XYZ file of C-alpha atoms in Angstrom:
470
model
C 186.872 -203.776 -142.795
C 187.967 -200.198 -143.363
C 185.078 -197.859 -144.176
C 186.517 -196.552 -147.420
C 183.827 -193.914 -147.872
C 185.321 -192.035 -144.907
C 188.648 -191.493 -146.674
C 189.555 -188.086 -148.076
C 189.711 -187.667 -151.848
C 193.471 -187.143 -151.660
C 193.941 -190.384 -149.719
C 191.736 -192.320 -152.134
C 193.810 -191.199 -155.108
C 197.055 -191.994 -153.320
C 195.858 -195.521 -152.454
C 194.668 -196.167 -156.006
C 197.936 -195.012 -157.552
C 199.971 -197.100 -155.105
C 197.682 -200.083 -155.831
C 196.763 -200.385 -152.174
C 193.149 -200.162 -153.360
C 191.487 -200.762 -156.706
C 189.128 -198.302 -158.357
C 186.412 -200.968 -158.127
C 186.866 -201.265 -154.355
C 186.449 -197.509 -153.980
C 183.387 -197.353 -156.225
C 181.777 -200.306 -154.465
C 182.286 -198.589 -151.098
C 180.551 -195.411 -152.229
C 177.792 -197.275 -154.047
C 177.010 -199.229 -150.874
C 177.112 -196.078 -148.777
C 174.749 -194.296 -151.170
C 172.346 -197.239 -151.059
C 172.387 -196.998 -147.242
C 171.795 -193.245 -146.885
C 169.945 -192.181 -150.019
C 166.490 -193.342 -148.875
C 166.782 -190.936 -145.946
C 168.491 -187.905 -147.472
C 167.360 -188.050 -151.149
C 170.393 -186.161 -152.438
C 171.346 -187.996 -155.639
C 168.892 -187.674 -158.502
C 170.769 -189.599 -161.245
C 173.002 -192.557 -160.374
C 173.945 -195.655 -162.417
C 175.956 -198.164 -160.327
C 176.480 -200.812 -163.041
C 177.933 -198.260 -165.419
C 180.215 -196.940 -162.662
C 181.596 -200.403 -161.927
C 182.309 -201.055 -165.594
C 184.226 -197.764 -165.736
C 186.100 -198.753 -162.580
C 187.166 -202.089 -164.068
C 188.411 -200.354 -167.202
C 190.477 -197.932 -165.115
C 191.954 -200.749 -163.027
C 193.171 -202.387 -166.245
C 194.942 -199.155 -167.206
C 196.765 -199.075 -163.874
C 197.745 -202.730 -164.275
C 199.179 -201.867 -167.684
C 201.230 -199.061 -166.091
C 199.545 -196.415 -168.228
C 199.811 -192.794 -167.118
C 197.049 -191.620 -164.815
C 195.776 -188.148 -163.880
C 195.500 -186.087 -160.701
C 192.039 -187.463 -159.867
C 192.470 -190.983 -161.183
C 189.689 -193.287 -159.999
C 188.090 -190.666 -157.739
C 184.278 -190.518 -157.650
C 183.098 -186.906 -158.081
C 179.468 -185.797 -157.766
C 178.067 -182.900 -159.816
C 175.241 -180.505 -158.990
C 172.294 -180.394 -161.387
C 173.479 -177.219 -163.066
C 176.602 -178.425 -164.859
C 176.303 -180.308 -168.159
C 177.568 -183.895 -168.045
C 177.514 -186.029 -171.173
C 174.915 -188.781 -170.890
C 173.005 -187.163 -168.014
C 169.901 -184.970 -168.104
C 170.558 -181.559 -166.571
C 167.452 -179.623 -165.551
C 168.168 -177.484 -162.451
C 165.142 -179.221 -160.960
C 162.760 -177.818 -163.587
C 160.520 -180.379 -165.378
C 160.346 -178.217 -168.496
C 164.146 -178.403 -168.883
C 164.439 -182.172 -168.373
C 164.879 -183.167 -172.002
C 167.395 -185.458 -173.691
C 170.785 -186.398 -172.203
C 173.579 -183.875 -172.681
C 175.909 -184.467 -175.621
C 178.859 -182.514 -174.286
C 180.543 -181.883 -170.950
C 180.880 -178.500 -169.293
C 184.490 -177.297 -169.077
C 184.632 -178.150 -165.362
C 183.424 -181.703 -166.001
C 185.745 -182.192 -168.987
C 188.706 -181.178 -166.814
C 187.695 -183.597 -164.064
C 187.381 -186.440 -166.555
C 190.675 -185.574 -168.244
C 192.421 -186.081 -164.895
C 190.787 -189.466 -164.369
C 187.828 -188.455 -162.206
C 184.687 -190.603 -162.416
C 181.336 -188.804 -162.444
C 179.447 -190.459 -159.599
C 176.077 -188.901 -160.394
C 173.989 -185.726 -160.428
C 172.846 -184.144 -157.171
C 169.539 -182.489 -156.412
C 168.846 -178.728 -156.510
C 165.804 -176.459 -156.077
C 163.924 -175.522 -159.222
C 165.953 -172.998 -161.236
C 168.356 -172.837 -158.258
C 166.064 -170.208 -156.754
C 166.086 -171.213 -153.082
C 168.301 -171.617 -150.029
C 166.884 -175.122 -149.578
C 166.498 -178.077 -151.906
C 163.150 -179.414 -153.094
C 161.459 -179.701 -156.479
C 158.631 -181.532 -158.222
C 160.991 -183.739 -160.244
C 163.129 -185.338 -157.557
C 161.601 -184.308 -154.254
C 163.077 -182.901 -151.056
C 166.654 -183.349 -149.869
C 167.155 -183.742 -146.106
C 170.029 -182.730 -143.839
C 172.016 -185.766 -142.588
C 172.352 -184.139 -139.152
C 168.586 -183.805 -138.734
C 166.148 -185.008 -141.397
C 163.602 -182.350 -140.382
C 166.046 -179.666 -141.488
C 167.281 -178.561 -144.884
C 170.879 -179.093 -146.025
C 170.584 -175.704 -147.706
C 170.538 -174.639 -151.329
C 170.946 -174.385 -154.052
C 173.798 -176.937 -153.790
C 171.860 -178.790 -151.103
C 171.958 -182.205 -152.739
C 175.703 -181.928 -153.126
C 176.221 -180.899 -149.501
C 173.943 -183.608 -148.103
C 175.584 -186.370 -150.150
C 179.111 -185.361 -149.122
C 178.099 -184.842 -145.488
C 176.587 -188.337 -145.369
C 179.698 -189.949 -146.856
C 178.118 -190.679 -150.236
C 180.710 -188.680 -152.180
C 184.233 -187.546 -151.305
C 184.269 -184.466 -153.517
C 181.785 -182.530 -155.609
C 181.058 -179.444 -157.674
C 178.401 -176.865 -156.865
C 177.545 -173.360 -158.033
C 177.273 -170.135 -156.056
C 175.459 -166.915 -157.025
C 174.213 -166.052 -153.544
C 176.167 -168.346 -151.265
C 174.936 -171.593 -152.819
C 178.005 -173.687 -152.013
C 178.786 -171.891 -148.752
C 175.397 -171.925 -147.005
C 174.852 -175.672 -147.688
C 178.388 -176.410 -146.463
C 177.653 -174.536 -143.224
C 174.279 -176.245 -142.768
C 175.716 -179.703 -143.528
C 179.063 -179.659 -141.697
C 181.381 -179.762 -144.708
C 183.809 -177.409 -146.460
C 183.299 -175.395 -149.641
C 185.111 -172.766 -151.651
C 183.606 -170.019 -153.785
C 186.484 -169.002 -156.066
C 187.355 -165.527 -157.252
C 184.801 -164.522 -159.861
C 186.059 -165.699 -163.268
C 188.680 -168.147 -162.051
C 186.510 -171.149 -163.037
C 185.023 -171.086 -166.570
C 181.221 -171.272 -166.636
C 181.138 -172.838 -170.095
C 178.495 -175.553 -170.214
C 176.718 -174.598 -167.011
C 173.122 -173.512 -166.530
C 172.008 -170.717 -166.664
C 175.213 -169.289 -168.128
C 176.767 -169.985 -171.557
C 175.880 -166.415 -172.525
C 172.179 -166.544 -171.637
C 172.291 -165.501 -167.987
C 172.772 -161.767 -168.470
C 173.969 -159.869 -165.421
C 173.781 -163.015 -163.248
C 177.110 -163.964 -164.837
C 178.665 -161.195 -162.739
C 177.898 -163.029 -159.495
C 177.906 -166.795 -160.183
C 180.873 -169.141 -159.680
C 181.412 -172.879 -159.774
C 183.137 -174.225 -156.677
C 184.344 -177.434 -154.996
C 182.706 -179.012 -151.926
C 184.252 -181.681 -149.674
C 184.760 -182.732 -146.056
C 188.482 -181.916 -146.240
C 190.004 -178.534 -147.144
C 192.902 -180.374 -148.793
C 190.397 -181.795 -151.276
C 189.097 -178.325 -152.150
C 192.684 -177.391 -152.989
C 193.108 -180.581 -155.019
C 190.060 -179.757 -157.111
C 190.987 -176.104 -157.591
C 194.259 -177.266 -159.160
C 192.200 -179.192 -161.719
C 189.320 -176.872 -162.621
C 190.814 -173.343 -162.390
C 192.013 -171.390 -165.406
C 190.751 -169.943 -168.672
C 189.247 -172.255 -171.298
C 189.156 -169.893 -174.283
C 185.343 -169.908 -174.393
C 184.140 -168.087 -171.281
C 184.961 -164.412 -171.948
C 184.869 -163.674 -168.219
C 187.552 -166.233 -167.287
C 191.012 -164.631 -167.604
C 194.258 -166.659 -167.785
C 195.169 -166.414 -164.091
C 196.848 -169.344 -162.357
C 195.727 -170.850 -159.047
C 198.480 -170.278 -156.482
C 199.717 -172.824 -153.957
C 198.232 -172.387 -150.440
C 201.336 -174.072 -148.985
C 203.306 -170.925 -149.847
C 201.177 -168.688 -147.599
C 202.851 -167.504 -144.383
C 199.786 -167.501 -142.164
C 201.629 -165.857 -139.254
C 201.901 -162.615 -141.220
C 198.233 -162.311 -142.190
C 196.171 -159.385 -140.905
C 192.651 -160.489 -140.035
C 189.404 -158.546 -139.676
C 186.232 -160.060 -138.233
C 182.647 -159.065 -137.490
C 179.389 -160.607 -136.219
C 176.327 -158.419 -136.733
C 175.961 -156.825 -140.147
C 173.017 -154.478 -139.844
C 170.591 -156.949 -141.435
C 170.399 -159.856 -139.021
C 171.470 -160.884 -135.521
C 173.438 -164.150 -135.363
C 172.741 -166.705 -132.650
C 175.012 -166.707 -129.616
C 176.473 -170.038 -130.762
C 177.310 -168.538 -134.145
C 179.072 -165.626 -132.475
C 181.024 -168.046 -130.272
C 182.128 -169.993 -133.365
C 183.617 -166.839 -134.888
C 185.241 -165.932 -131.550
C 186.780 -169.402 -131.430
C 188.457 -168.772 -134.790
C 189.541 -165.287 -133.761
C 191.166 -166.683 -130.609
C 193.095 -169.266 -132.604
C 194.698 -166.611 -134.795
C 195.156 -164.120 -131.985
C 197.049 -166.787 -130.038
C 199.040 -167.485 -133.198
C 200.329 -163.901 -133.121
C 198.277 -162.569 -136.036
C 197.058 -158.989 -136.106
C 193.317 -159.452 -135.465
C 190.771 -156.636 -135.307
C 187.004 -156.438 -135.074
C 186.043 -154.106 -137.907
C 182.591 -154.017 -139.480
C 182.840 -153.288 -143.249
C 180.509 -150.315 -143.561
C 179.830 -150.778 -147.332
C 177.857 -153.977 -146.695
C 175.005 -152.156 -144.968
C 173.167 -151.960 -148.319
C 174.035 -155.472 -149.518
C 170.466 -156.805 -149.606
C 169.287 -154.065 -151.951
C 172.370 -154.190 -154.186
C 172.707 -157.972 -154.487
C 169.465 -159.714 -153.667
C 166.958 -157.237 -155.048
C 169.031 -156.140 -158.034
C 170.450 -159.428 -159.286
C 168.196 -162.149 -157.852
C 164.776 -160.476 -157.864
C 165.446 -158.134 -160.764
C 162.944 -155.381 -159.999
C 160.395 -156.651 -162.567
C 158.004 -158.289 -160.071
C 158.998 -161.729 -161.339
C 157.930 -161.000 -164.933
C 161.136 -162.332 -166.468
C 160.817 -165.782 -164.887
C 157.099 -165.914 -165.707
C 157.860 -165.094 -169.339
C 160.530 -167.800 -169.384
C 158.034 -170.362 -168.112
C 155.433 -169.236 -170.636
C 157.902 -169.851 -173.470
C 158.384 -173.406 -172.168
C 154.649 -173.951 -171.615
C 155.522 -174.812 -168.033
C 152.781 -174.237 -165.476
C 153.393 -176.719 -162.666
C 155.885 -174.696 -160.599
C 157.373 -176.070 -157.385
C 156.244 -174.535 -154.064
C 159.724 -173.153 -153.317
C 159.863 -171.360 -156.659
C 156.307 -170.109 -156.183
C 157.418 -168.577 -152.904
C 160.455 -167.001 -154.582
C 158.189 -165.527 -157.263
C 155.799 -164.243 -154.620
C 158.658 -162.465 -152.868
C 159.905 -161.085 -156.198
C 156.432 -159.716 -156.978
C 157.023 -157.144 -154.219
C 160.256 -155.924 -155.815
C 159.821 -153.316 -158.513
C 162.085 -150.554 -159.757
C 162.494 -148.620 -162.985
C 165.129 -148.976 -165.678
C 166.601 -145.683 -164.501
C 166.892 -147.058 -160.980
C 168.502 -150.246 -162.299
C 171.159 -148.146 -163.999
C 171.748 -146.281 -160.746
C 171.965 -149.513 -158.785
C 174.625 -150.867 -161.146
C 176.626 -147.696 -160.546
C 176.246 -148.277 -156.806
C 177.424 -151.875 -157.219
C 180.689 -150.569 -158.681
C 180.967 -148.017 -155.897
C 180.423 -150.843 -153.395
C 183.254 -152.875 -154.956
C 185.653 -149.936 -154.784
C 184.658 -149.223 -151.183
C 185.247 -152.845 -150.189
C 188.688 -152.788 -151.779
C 189.507 -149.672 -149.751
C 188.318 -151.438 -146.604
C 190.514 -154.426 -147.416
C 193.705 -152.383 -147.750
C 194.456 -153.028 -144.078
C 193.642 -156.742 -144.078
C 194.326 -160.042 -145.798
C 191.352 -162.011 -144.471
C 187.816 -161.334 -143.222
C 186.291 -163.863 -140.815
C 182.518 -163.781 -140.397
C 179.515 -166.020 -139.863
C 178.216 -167.894 -142.887
C 174.598 -167.487 -141.830
C 172.830 -166.180 -138.760
C 171.769 -169.642 -137.572
C 172.601 -173.308 -138.037
C 170.406 -175.339 -140.426
C 166.788 -174.250 -140.445
C 163.686 -176.409 -140.665
C 162.399 -177.240 -144.150
C 160.341 -174.393 -145.588
C 161.794 -171.614 -143.431
C 164.577 -170.065 -145.507
C 162.512 -167.806 -147.787
C 161.262 -166.014 -144.699
C 164.797 -165.473 -143.414
C 166.704 -164.231 -146.472
C 168.657 -161.781 -144.338
C 170.271 -164.792 -142.606
C 172.467 -165.072 -145.673
C 173.583 -161.464 -146.019
C 177.071 -162.533 -144.860
C 177.620 -164.667 -147.936
C 176.021 -162.576 -150.691
C 178.616 -159.896 -149.920
C 181.284 -161.892 -151.736
C 179.158 -162.695 -154.749
C 179.012 -158.944 -155.233
C 182.686 -158.291 -154.489
C 183.679 -161.330 -156.550
C 186.224 -162.274 -153.871
C 187.111 -165.830 -152.885
C 185.503 -167.226 -149.738
C 185.954 -170.566 -148.005
C 183.666 -172.187 -145.445
C 184.947 -174.646 -142.844
C 182.964 -176.175 -139.944
C 184.347 -175.203 -136.522
C 181.678 -175.864 -133.886
C 178.364 -177.507 -133.026
C 175.170 -176.010 -131.680
C 173.658 -177.305 -128.436
C 171.363 -179.473 -130.553
C 174.292 -181.002 -132.459
C 174.026 -178.992 -135.683
C 177.265 -177.906 -137.380
C 178.347 -174.269 -137.484
C 180.832 -173.031 -140.058
C 182.706 -169.775 -140.504
C 183.412 -167.861 -143.692
C 186.963 -166.876 -144.575
C 187.130 -164.291 -147.369
C 190.260 -162.959 -149.072
C 191.200 -160.382 -151.687
C 190.481 -161.159 -155.362
C 192.774 -163.817 -156.870
C 193.945 -164.741 -153.369
C 192.008 -168.017 -153.231
C 195.158 -169.674 -151.936
C 195.155 -167.374 -148.890
C 191.552 -168.166 -147.900
C 192.174 -171.884 -148.413
C 195.432 -171.794 -146.435
C 193.628 -170.239 -143.464
C 190.802 -172.772 -143.736
C 193.325 -175.617 -143.836
C 195.084 -174.251 -140.743
C 191.762 -174.131 -138.891
C 190.848 -177.655 -139.913
C 194.263 -178.930 -138.872
C 193.662 -177.458 -135.405
C 189.949 -178.169 -134.938
C 189.802 -181.449 -136.849
C 187.619 -183.018 -139.527
C 183.943 -183.197 -138.613
C 182.932 -186.877 -138.581
C 180.182 -188.166 -140.831
C 176.961 -187.844 -138.810
C 174.731 -190.731 -137.813
C 171.581 -190.280 -139.833
C 168.607 -190.381 -137.515
C 165.066 -189.129 -137.551
C 164.265 -185.542 -136.549
C 165.745 -184.396 -133.246
């Protein structure tokens, strides 16, 4: 029997619409796969199979009646625990926020449902999304399908692990510091961080007007094993909704219209903050060779403005310069004292970061100067290829001590540019290695076109066999 959980999202939809497969058959395949892998990876925190099958039967009746169906009709879609979904409890892994079920969908979720997508369940995240790995006191630790002793990343780690293991064909994560891209790299899947503002944040946590300056750097983004499925989802979720004041009415362009042969490509390895592993460097060189052989103009050119990225992004936006006082005050207002170890470590690191209000104002000026400088750098290029992180997936508990690993990805939270991750190689120990493909603002279609070209050449990474630690 065909292993339906291995099919791409696009293929699933095509087979449902042609009646080659029923929605129930697809849902049953993913339910069985989740039941097989979930005890080992612990990625899905809320999941109701009986309800899913009832919804599947209802949708099959609509197809039988020849009623119009949407772009995602019958497709299971998983959602990170940061995006409000009616009937589910959204907490970002924080016990104090786990209250009653949501009464309304976030814009992203409403758009998925309006096109016939079925919400498969809610995936695990670190408490308050504050870590590059996924563990909390509510739902426990999520493991990497390639090696259970390693993390699938964070904060969209549950989403990445579930998709990597074949438990979901397509999902939604969020990204303020690389949180869809680092888990994709660690877990051997693809992800896209859109241009800042192209996806409305309405109905997501911690936005909806309460996130302050974090809104400047956070995006919702699709995650999948196939680049084509990222493109499929972008066509559904992109565009203004009339509620998010930071989401302008800009259309998502078609990647098929990109002439890849004419693209000018920059690349770099070291970034002044960390030294990538030799295997990571070789992965980038592999991509560079592909485009050099294709006739593209390719040049190694380190973007000098990123030398101060840790101070401008991580310290300014993520740590805040208040020694963790803001988060502590938030917890006090919720009467929440039992904080997860990962968040405790994040707070401990933040306690060493302190700067004045005057310095904050100066840093925000420097952030704008950084954005202008990066745009000047990009005048000569269409694409930047770089590592995603300095190493493949790390052991559980290691990421807080290696924050500089992720300085490649936080660059594009600060620029606001689109960036796609696609797996291209394996380490000697069998761990996946991805590369990051960044493009100019509102050129999501260019980054995705390049990623699709790479995946067409290199191939789809197969779903890993889930074994004990290697």
